[in-house]
């Protein structure tokens, strides 16, 4: 076996802080009532700047990362999944949703150090673009005896148009802007009603600005992954993108991502690699099997680094086509003053920005995801692509078979592996490793010694 | 006369091609009942619903991941096998992700002159949905005008509304006759009626339905002491299954399917701006579960149907892997059971295991009969 250590590698300095922030988030949510604050629940995709206008003592819990945390804890996850099935729900439903419902049904919190019981939210504020988004919380509301719930339908149509490998952003039609802004205005009135609190537009404005800072900074971090060697690997990126899925409109998240951007930039400048023996570069597309993240480490034995995924890049990062034709981080306004101060106008800016989220485009047509992935494959200098046929998420598996055909047609080797992001009963680790072995062989790679 | 529906259902492709040849018009295949057929009729385009053939196939595996519903794969298979080669266009109105895949793969691999994705709002319980959909319908109208090279006037739209409404009203009247103790038609006949209306020229369908309605006044199926059942769930045009249930002595008297009441129950009001009224109709119609939130409006309507049509039990049937229905089923089952109705749950695939289902349906009917004993 060849020995290959071409690059220097070192741990992230911010790693400890990243872990602390994540745990603090779950603690803040659990202890919100002790501090006289409010708790709200909603998806990681929701327009989470809106609840922040209710005050600085309002803490949320976002469903997908919470469910992924459950999935990582295999014993607890199995109990959650079985509790949901016992309640009459089908086993092929979204596995995040089933883990989450299980936690509610069992009345157990995935972070028992902060609360033994599932901390009941005071209200639900969710988006809807996947068939399961609003329905997820309709069931949570039922299970909890009727938690007030408001959902915003964000499925107003695609924000990009693709023609073969090329794509461009299109402007939202005025009636679509009005639909989203109208729902947001209704949501604010509703939040005031159900919480009895006054709403503060200046806090909303701040949250929208922080949202833009977070998503722009994260995209810039992802941009730096173009560097050879890649400063981060996919497993690390999952641990870092999560802050955006928790609270992208919070000041702490925006500050953290800007600090992280500095460190990643410094790694690039100093030539620090995530994987010291980097030889080939791949990406994946959607959520990983959370209980089996080690499979990405297995690739490193071949000198293969997965530099991220459309999921991590495109759920939290906001992007735009730059003057030189590159797909780069969407520019963040220079300061909060650039955001209009009037409620309706600031909401219009917010929805027009957020509608571009790459992951939202996947729901409309596979040609949009294919175009984005082909762009990534070229610009991020990739040797191949891995597609996770994820039984746990119909939303992000939509069109995946067509993505495979399109990527192959564009000349990129594609490996598919079947699994489930949140239900370990549907993940065959040995079989996936065997597929990885075969994929590496097709890329001409052999296992390297450490 | 009522057999005409079955004939239309079985010869759907020939019917559409004959229509095309005789009128010189365009035929559009649609993948979801949220498609505004009124605008297509206004443009003299014949909308036909793309449904499957309930036969095993091996052509969709490279295009759709196997965890998606059998219906979407069966529908795409029809296109890949060339059975809809006469279509001039295709479209979908935004509803579930499953059917969207059949549409998008068709769009990628089976060229047609016209392909349209209509972003039908999901938040239909919001007052913001009608203005949004009106905006989308206006865009759609312009695209149809470009495609057919014909400007549509408000009079054209009113004519389209009248054609579709007339057929809806007649089918609703037929459904009303199913409240009778002495049932004038079977559930299978009712299913053929509704599904064939999705595949044929509505003017002709309404003409036949008007005649059928007159005939039903004095018709009896002899099903007076039958076990009256309701059927509900995801798309269902499985005539073999419904026929089997009714051969066992039960009769389907009402439904909540997109091949049934969800398709035709609600009409467009004919006053004011036609596009606004069309938008209002699609926003307020009996919802698909993908759009039934935050309130559960389906449950209320299902219970109302069960009471008014005097159903003794309900069969909940869903396409395998149909997430929106799977999420609703526990709540609907509970609501029906709380109302005193027994429920049988079955899962559809491309083909139906009639033998196994027969045993389960027999057991269900025996259970309902035991209730009558005491």
Coordinates of C-alpha atoms in Angstrom, one line a residue, chain A residues 70-260:
Chain A
X70 CA -32.2 11.6 17.9
X71 CA -31.1 9.5 15.0
X72 CA -27.5 9.8 16.1
X73 CA -28.5 8.2 19.4
X74 CA -29.5 4.8 18.0
X75 CA -31.1 3.4 21.1
X76 CA -33.3 6.4 21.7
X77 CA -34.1 6.7 18.0
X78 CA -35.3 3.1 17.9
X79 CA -37.6 3.7 20.8
X80 CA -38.9 6.9 19.1
X81 CA -39.6 5.2 15.8
X82 CA -41.4 2.3 17.4
X83 CA -43.5 4.6 19.5
X84 CA -44.6 6.4 16.4
X85 CA -45.4 3.2 14.6
X86 CA -47.4 2.0 17.6
X87 CA -49.4 5.2 17.3
X88 CA -50.5 4.1 13.8
X89 CA -48.1 6.0 11.6
X90 CA -46.6 4.3 8.5
X91 CA -43.0 3.2 8.7
X92 CA -42.1 4.7 5.3
X93 CA -42.9 8.3 6.4
X94 CA -40.1 10.9 6.8
X95 CA -37.8 9.5 9.4
X96 CA -37.0 12.9 10.9
X97 CA -40.7 13.3 11.5
X98 CA -41.1 9.9 13.0
X99 CA -38.1 10.4 15.4
X100 CA -39.5 13.8 16.4
X101 CA -43.1 12.5 16.9
X102 CA -41.6 9.6 19.0
X103 CA -39.9 12.1 21.3
X104 CA -43.2 13.9 21.8
X105 CA -45.2 10.6 22.3
X106 CA -42.6 9.3 24.8
X107 CA -42.4 12.7 26.3
X108 CA -38.6 12.5 26.4
X109 CA -36.1 15.1 25.4
X110 CA -33.0 14.1 23.4
X111 CA -31.0 16.2 25.8
X112 CA -31.9 14.8 29.2
X113 CA -29.2 16.9 30.9
X114 CA -31.5 19.9 30.2
X115 CA -34.9 18.3 30.5
X116 CA -36.1 14.8 31.1
X117 CA -39.4 15.6 29.3
X118 CA -40.0 16.9 25.8
X119 CA -40.3 20.7 26.4
X120 CA -43.7 21.6 24.9
X121 CA -43.5 24.6 22.6
X122 CA -45.8 27.6 23.2
X123 CA -46.5 27.9 19.5
X124 CA -45.6 26.4 16.2
X125 CA -44.3 28.4 13.3
X126 CA -43.4 26.3 10.3
X127 CA -42.9 26.6 6.5
X128 CA -44.4 24.4 3.9
X129 CA -42.7 23.3 0.6
X130 CA -42.3 19.5 1.2
X131 CA -45.6 17.5 1.5
X132 CA -44.6 16.7 5.1
X133 CA -43.7 20.1 6.5
X134 CA -47.0 21.5 7.7
X135 CA -48.5 18.0 8.2
X136 CA -45.6 17.2 10.5
X137 CA -46.7 19.9 12.9
X138 CA -50.4 19.3 12.5
X139 CA -49.7 16.0 14.1
X140 CA -47.4 17.5 16.8
X141 CA -50.2 20.0 17.6
X142 CA -52.7 17.1 17.9
X143 CA -50.4 15.0 20.0
X144 CA -49.8 17.9 22.4
X145 CA -53.5 18.7 22.8
X146 CA -53.7 21.6 20.3
X147 CA -50.6 23.8 20.2
X148 CA -51.4 27.0 18.2
X149 CA -49.8 26.6 14.8
X150 CA -49.1 28.8 11.8
X151 CA -47.5 27.7 8.6
X152 CA -46.2 29.7 5.6
X153 CA -46.5 28.1 2.2
X154 CA -43.2 29.1 0.4
X155 CA -43.8 27.0 -2.7
X156 CA -44.4 29.8 -5.1
X157 CA -42.4 28.3 -7.9
X158 CA -38.7 28.0 -8.8
X159 CA -36.3 30.8 -8.4
X160 CA -33.9 29.4 -11.0
X161 CA -34.3 28.3 -14.6
X162 CA -32.0 25.7 -15.9
X163 CA -31.2 24.8 -19.5
X164 CA -29.0 21.8 -19.6
X165 CA -26.0 22.5 -17.5
X166 CA -26.5 26.2 -17.2
X167 CA -28.9 28.0 -14.9
X168 CA -29.9 31.5 -14.0
X169 CA -31.9 33.2 -11.3
X170 CA -35.3 34.6 -12.1
X171 CA -37.2 37.4 -10.3
X172 CA -40.2 36.6 -8.2
X173 CA -43.5 37.7 -9.7
X174 CA -45.3 40.5 -7.7
X175 CA -48.2 38.2 -6.9
X176 CA -45.8 35.6 -5.4
X177 CA -44.1 38.3 -3.3
X178 CA -47.5 39.4 -2.1
X179 CA -48.5 35.9 -1.2
X180 CA -45.4 35.3 0.9
X181 CA -45.4 38.8 2.5
X182 CA -49.1 38.5 3.2
X183 CA -48.7 35.2 5.0
X184 CA -45.8 36.7 7.0
X185 CA -47.9 39.7 8.0
X186 CA -50.7 37.4 9.1
X187 CA -48.2 35.3 11.0
X188 CA -47.0 38.3 12.9
X189 CA -50.6 39.3 13.9
X190 CA -51.2 35.7 14.9
X191 CA -48.1 35.5 17.0
X192 CA -49.1 38.6 18.9
X193 CA -52.5 37.1 19.5
X194 CA -51.3 33.7 20.7
X195 CA -48.5 35.1 22.9
X196 CA -50.1 38.3 24.1
X197 CA -46.9 40.1 23.3
X198 CA -46.1 43.2 21.3
X199 CA -44.2 42.8 18.2
X200 CA -40.9 44.7 17.6
X201 CA -40.1 45.5 14.0
X202 CA -36.6 46.6 14.9
X203 CA -35.9 43.1 16.3
X204 CA -37.3 41.6 13.1
X205 CA -35.1 43.9 11.0
X206 CA -32.1 42.8 13.0
X207 CA -33.0 39.1 12.6
X208 CA -33.4 39.5 8.8
X209 CA -30.0 41.1 8.7
X210 CA -28.4 38.4 10.8
X211 CA -30.1 35.8 8.6
X212 CA -28.5 37.4 5.5
X213 CA -25.1 37.5 7.4
X214 CA -25.3 33.8 8.4
X215 CA -26.3 32.5 5.0
X216 CA -23.9 34.6 3.1
X217 CA -21.0 33.8 5.4
X218 CA -21.8 30.1 5.2
X219 CA -21.8 30.2 1.4
X220 CA -18.4 31.9 1.5
X221 CA -17.1 29.1 3.7
X222 CA -18.5 26.6 1.1
X223 CA -16.8 28.6 -1.7
X224 CA -13.5 28.0 0.0
X225 CA -14.0 24.3 -0.4
X226 CA -13.0 24.8 -4.0
X227 CA -9.4 24.9 -2.7
X228 CA -7.2 21.9 -3.2
X229 CA -6.6 20.6 -0.6
X230 CA -10.1 21.2 0.9
X231 CA -9.9 23.0 4.2
X232 CA -12.9 21.0 5.5
X233 CA -14.5 17.6 4.9
X234 CA -18.1 16.7 4.7
X235 CA -18.4 15.2 8.2
X236 CA -17.0 18.4 9.7
X237 CA -19.3 20.5 7.5
X238 CA -22.3 18.6 8.9
X239 CA -21.2 19.7 12.4
X240 CA -20.9 23.3 11.3
X241 CA -23.8 23.8 9.0
X242 CA -26.1 22.7 11.8
X243 CA -25.9 26.1 13.5
X244 CA -27.6 27.6 10.5
X245 CA -30.3 25.0 10.7
X246 CA -30.8 25.8 14.3
X247 CA -30.9 29.6 14.3
X248 CA -29.7 31.2 11.1
X249 CA -31.5 34.5 12.0
X250 CA -29.8 34.8 15.3
X251 CA -26.9 37.2 16.0
X252 CA -24.9 34.4 17.7
X253 CA -25.1 32.2 14.5
X254 CA -24.1 35.0 12.2
X255 CA -21.2 36.0 14.5
X256 CA -20.1 32.4 14.7
X257 CA -20.1 31.9 10.9
X258 CA -18.2 35.1 10.3
X259 CA -15.6 34.0 12.9
X260 CA -15.5 30.5 11.3

